[in-house]
CSV table of C-alpha atoms in Angstrom, one decimal:
chain,number,residue,atom,x,y,z
A,1,MET,CA,-47.7,36.9,12.1
A,2,ASP,CA,-46.0,38.1,14.8
A,3,ASN,CA,-42.7,36.6,16.4
A,4,HIS,CA,-44.4,35.2,19.3
A,5,LEU,CA,-46.8,33.2,17.5
A,6,LYS,CA,-44.0,31.7,15.1
A,7,ARG,CA,-42.3,30.7,18.2
A,8,GLU,CA,-45.5,28.9,19.8
A,9,LEU,CA,-45.9,27.0,16.4
A,10,SER,CA,-42.5,26.1,16.1
A,11,LYS,CA,-42.8,24.1,19.8
A,12,ILE,CA,-45.7,22.2,18.6
A,13,GLU,CA,-45.4,18.7,17.1
A,14,ILE,CA,-48.4,17.7,14.7
A,15,PRO,CA,-48.7,13.9,14.3
A,16,ILE,CA,-48.2,13.3,10.5
A,17,GLU,CA,-51.6,11.9,8.8
A,18,ILE,CA,-53.3,11.4,12.2
A,19,HIS,CA,-56.9,12.1,10.3
A,20,GLU,CA,-56.3,8.9,8.0
A,21,ARG,CA,-54.5,6.8,10.8
A,22,SER,CA,-58.2,7.7,12.9
A,23,LYS,CA,-60.1,6.1,10.1
A,24,LEU,CA,-58.1,3.2,9.7
A,25,GLY,CA,-58.3,2.6,13.5
A,26,ILE,CA,-62.1,2.9,13.8
A,27,ASN,CA,-62.2,0.4,10.5
A,28,LYS,CA,-59.8,-2.0,12.3
A,29,ALA,CA,-61.8,-1.8,15.5
A,30,LYS,CA,-64.8,-2.7,13.6
A,31,SER,CA,-63.3,-5.8,11.9
A,32,GLU,CA,-61.9,-7.0,15.1
A,33,MET,CA,-65.2,-7.1,16.8
A,34,GLY,CA,-67.6,-7.9,14.1
A,35,GLY,CA,-68.6,-4.4,13.3
A,36,LYS,CA,-69.7,-3.6,17.0
A,37,LEU,CA,-67.6,-1.8,19.3
A,38,LYS,CA,-69.0,-2.0,23.3
A,39,ARG,CA,-67.5,1.7,23.6
A,40,PHE,CA,-65.4,4.0,21.4
A,41,THR,CA,-64.4,7.0,23.6
A,42,LYS,CA,-64.5,10.1,21.6
A,43,LYS,CA,-64.8,13.1,23.3
A,44,ARG,CA,-67.7,15.7,22.4
A,45,LEU,CA,-67.8,19.2,21.0
A,46,ALA,CA,-65.6,21.8,22.9
A,47,ILE,CA,-67.2,24.7,21.7
A,48,ALA,CA,-64.1,26.7,23.0
A,49,VAL,CA,-61.2,24.6,21.5
A,50,LEU,CA,-63.1,22.2,19.7
A,51,SER,CA,-60.7,19.6,20.6
A,52,ALA,CA,-63.2,17.3,20.3
A,53,CYS,CA,-64.4,17.6,17.0
A,54,LEU,CA,-61.7,18.2,14.6
A,55,MET,CA,-58.8,16.0,13.8
A,56,LEU,CA,-55.5,17.6,13.4
A,57,PRO,CA,-54.1,18.2,9.9
A,58,THR,CA,-51.5,16.4,8.0
A,59,GLY,CA,-47.8,18.5,7.9
A,60,ALA,CA,-46.7,21.3,9.7
A,61,PHE,CA,-48.4,24.4,10.4
A,62,ALA,CA,-47.9,27.4,7.7
A,63,TYR,CA,-47.0,31.2,8.7
A,64,GLN,CA,-50.2,32.8,7.9
A,65,ALA,CA,-52.9,34.8,8.9
A,66,LEU,CA,-55.2,32.5,11.7
A,67,LEU,CA,-58.4,31.4,10.7
A,68,ALA,CA,-59.1,31.4,14.5
A,69,ASP,CA,-58.6,35.2,14.7
A,70,ASP,CA,-61.6,35.6,12.3
A,71,LEU,CA,-63.8,34.0,15.0
A,72,TYR,CA,-62.2,35.3,18.3
A,73,GLY,CA,-60.3,38.4,17.1
A,74,SER,CA,-57.2,37.5,18.5
A,75,PHE,CA,-55.5,35.0,21.1
A,76,ASP,CA,-55.1,37.7,23.7
A,77,ASN,CA,-58.9,38.7,22.8
A,78,LEU,CA,-60.0,35.0,23.8
A,79,LYS,CA,-57.8,34.9,26.9
A,80,LYS,CA,-59.5,37.9,28.5
A,81,HIS,CA,-62.6,36.0,28.5
A,82,ALA,CA,-61.5,32.3,29.3
A,83,ILE,CA,-57.8,32.7,31.1
A,84,ASN,CA,-57.3,28.9,31.0
A,85,ILE,CA,-57.1,28.8,27.1
A,86,THR,CA,-53.5,28.3,26.4
A,87,MET,CA,-51.7,29.4,22.9
A,88,GLU,CA,-51.1,25.9,22.3
A,89,SER,CA,-54.9,25.0,22.4
A,90,TYR,CA,-55.5,28.1,20.5
A,91,LEU,CA,-53.1,27.4,17.6
A,92,LEU,CA,-54.6,23.5,17.4
A,93,PHE,CA,-58.0,25.2,17.3
A,94,ASN,CA,-57.0,27.0,14.0
A,95,ALA,CA,-55.0,23.8,12.6
A,96,LYS,CA,-58.6,22.1,12.9
A,97,LEU,CA,-60.2,24.9,11.4
A,98,ASP,CA,-57.4,24.5,8.5
A,99,GLN,CA,-58.3,21.1,8.3
A,100,ALA,CA,-61.7,21.6,7.8
A,101,LYS,CA,-61.4,24.1,5.3
A,102,GLY,CA,-59.5,21.6,3.4
A,103,ASP,CA,-62.1,18.6,3.8
A,104,LEU,CA,-65.0,20.8,3.1
A,105,GLY,CA,-65.9,22.3,-0.1
A,106,LYS,CA,-65.9,26.3,0.0
A,107,ASP,CA,-69.5,26.4,0.1
A,108,GLU,CA,-69.8,24.1,3.0
A,109,PHE,CA,-66.8,25.7,4.9
A,110,LYS,CA,-68.4,29.1,4.7
A,111,GLN,CA,-71.7,27.6,6.3
A,112,PHE,CA,-69.8,25.6,8.7
A,113,LYS,CA,-67.6,29.0,9.9
A,114,ASN,CA,-70.9,30.9,10.0
A,115,LEU,CA,-72.3,28.4,12.3
A,116,LEU,CA,-69.4,28.3,14.6
A,117,SER,CA,-69.5,31.8,14.7
A,118,VAL,CA,-72.5,31.4,16.6
A,119,PHE,CA,-70.7,29.4,19.3
A,120,THR,CA,-67.4,31.4,19.6
A,121,SER,CA,-69.6,34.5,20.1
A,122,ALA,CA,-71.4,32.7,23.0
A,123,LYS,CA,-68.1,31.6,24.4
A,124,LEU,CA,-66.8,35.2,24.6
A,125,ASP,CA,-70.0,36.4,26.3
A,126,TYR,CA,-71.0,33.4,28.7
A,127,GLY,CA,-68.3,31.3,28.6
A,128,ASP,CA,-66.3,30.4,32.0
A,129,LYS,CA,-62.4,30.4,32.6
A,130,ASN,CA,-62.4,27.0,30.8
A,131,GLY,CA,-64.7,28.1,28.0
A,132,ASN,CA,-67.5,26.1,29.2
A,133,ILE,CA,-71.2,27.5,29.4
A,134,ASP,CA,-73.8,27.1,32.0
A,135,TYR,CA,-76.6,27.1,29.2
A,136,SER,CA,-79.2,27.7,32.2
A,137,GLN,CA,-77.8,31.3,32.7
A,138,VAL,CA,-77.9,32.1,29.0
A,139,PRO,CA,-80.9,34.3,28.0
A,140,ALA,CA,-83.7,32.1,26.4
A,141,GLU,CA,-83.6,33.8,22.7
A,142,THR,CA,-80.1,33.4,22.5
A,143,PHE,CA,-79.9,29.8,23.6
A,144,GLU,CA,-82.5,29.1,21.1
A,145,GLU,CA,-80.0,30.7,18.6
A,146,ILE,CA,-77.3,28.4,19.9
A,147,LYS,CA,-79.6,25.3,19.8
A,148,ALA,CA,-80.5,25.9,16.3
A,149,ALA,CA,-76.8,26.1,15.0
A,150,MET,CA,-76.1,23.1,17.2
A,151,TYR,CA,-78.7,21.4,15.1
A,152,ASP,CA,-77.0,22.2,11.8
A,153,ILE,CA,-73.3,22.3,12.6
A,154,GLN,CA,-73.1,18.6,14.7
A,155,PRO,CA,-73.2,16.9,11.5
A,156,TYR,CA,-70.3,19.1,10.0
A,157,PHE,CA,-68.4,17.7,13.0
A,158,ASP,CA,-69.5,14.3,12.5
A,159,LYS,CA,-68.5,14.4,8.7
A,160,LEU,CA,-64.7,15.6,9.8
A,161,ASN,CA,-64.2,13.1,12.1
A,162,GLY,CA,-64.9,10.4,9.6
A,163,LEU,CA,-68.1,9.3,11.1
A,164,PRO,CA,-71.6,8.8,10.1
A,165,SER,CA,-74.0,11.8,10.5
A,166,SER,CA,-75.4,11.4,14.0
A,167,LYS,CA,-78.3,13.2,12.3
A,168,GLU,CA,-78.6,10.6,9.8
A,169,VAL,CA,-78.5,7.6,12.2
A,170,LEU,CA,-80.9,9.0,15.0
A,171,THR,CA,-84.6,9.5,14.8
A,172,ALA,CA,-85.6,13.1,15.1
A,173,GLU,CA,-86.5,12.4,18.6
A,174,GLU,CA,-83.3,10.8,19.3
A,175,TYR,CA,-81.2,13.6,17.8
A,176,GLU,CA,-83.3,16.0,19.9
A,177,GLN,CA,-82.3,14.0,23.0
A,178,TYR,CA,-78.5,14.3,21.7
A,179,ILE,CA,-78.5,18.0,21.2
A,180,GLN,CA,-79.7,18.5,24.8
A,181,ALA,CA,-77.4,16.0,26.1
A,182,LEU,CA,-74.3,18.0,24.5
A,183,PHE,CA,-75.8,20.8,26.6
A,184,THR,CA,-76.3,19.0,29.9
A,185,TYR,CA,-72.9,17.8,29.8
A,186,GLU,CA,-71.2,21.0,29.1
A,187,THR,CA,-73.4,23.0,31.7
A,188,THR,CA,-72.5,20.3,34.4
A,189,MET,CA,-68.8,21.2,33.6
A,190,ALA,CA,-69.3,24.6,33.8
A,191,GLN,CA,-71.2,24.5,37.0
A,192,LEU,CA,-68.4,22.4,38.8
A,193,GLY,CA,-65.7,24.8,36.8
A,194,VAL,CA,-63.7,22.0,35.3
A,195,SER,CA,-62.0,21.5,32.1
A,196,SER,CA,-62.3,17.5,31.5
A,197,ALA,CA,-64.7,14.9,32.5
A,198,PRO,CA,-66.3,15.5,35.6
A,199,ASP,CA,-66.3,13.1,38.6
A,200,VAL,CA,-69.9,12.4,39.2
A,201,THR,CA,-69.3,12.2,43.1
A,202,ALA,CA,-68.5,15.9,42.6
A,203,ILE,CA,-71.8,16.6,41.0
A,204,PRO,CA,-75.0,17.6,43.4
A,205,GLU,CA,-76.8,14.7,44.2
A,206,GLU,CA,-79.8,16.2,43.0
A,207,SER,CA,-77.9,16.9,39.5
A,208,GLN,CA,-76.2,13.5,39.4
A,209,GLU,CA,-79.0,11.3,37.5
A,210,GLU,CA,-79.5,14.1,34.9
A,211,PHE,CA,-76.0,14.0,34.1
A,212,ILE,CA,-75.3,10.4,34.4
A,213,LYS,CA,-78.6,9.9,31.8
A,214,ALA,CA,-76.9,12.5,29.4
A,215,GLN,CA,-73.3,10.9,29.7
A,216,GLU,CA,-75.1,7.2,28.9
A,217,TYR,CA,-76.8,8.9,25.8
A,218,LEU,CA,-73.7,10.4,24.6
A,219,ASN,CA,-72.3,6.6,24.7
A,220,TYR,CA,-75.0,5.2,22.9
A,221,VAL,CA,-75.0,8.0,20.0
A,222,ASN,CA,-71.5,7.0,20.0
A,223,ASP,CA,-71.6,3.3,19.8
A,224,LYS,CA,-74.7,3.7,17.2
A,225,GLN,CA,-72.2,5.8,14.7
A,226,ILE,CA,-69.3,3.3,15.0
A,227,GLU,CA,-71.5,0.3,14.1
A,228,ASN,CA,-72.8,2.0,10.9
């Protein structure tokens, strides 16, 4: 690893045992509210960085070859496509890949990484400056490939987040709607050019209803996972 990356690594403080604390926090909240939560805010899949779906690993970064480079080539390569991506977010993404490698078995991690490569390739080809994709602009054949990968990878994200599989707690019809809601949410972010949850009032009036329904459905799934 070059000296620039080492300097950036040394600046980032990684919370100790955040993965286990997150599980304890969920259990405590469920206990205090009789096993139910009105709302548990958990950000969803951000394909470029995955800040939403994987917890940080324990301890410090090791100075080793970056797993993220296997998917994006290098930070500089990703930066050419998503100019708002920072070195810190790239290194955190790599840390989350390290955590996934530790939490998943060898075969599971291989499958997870293969699925993830579908998204990272799509980010390089179609992502905006924030790494979000307007899926309405993606060729139909490519979109179907991404959608198929999303179907298979979401349970991995659930597992790594200490949550029950959304694919198991939902019916087939509900799971289909859930995947579509994820695409709708990210497409709206891409169309608005934002990197965080958009203000509904900033969304064109003709698209507001669709976005609100998607947002409400993501909350519904989140609540259902917490209750199980």
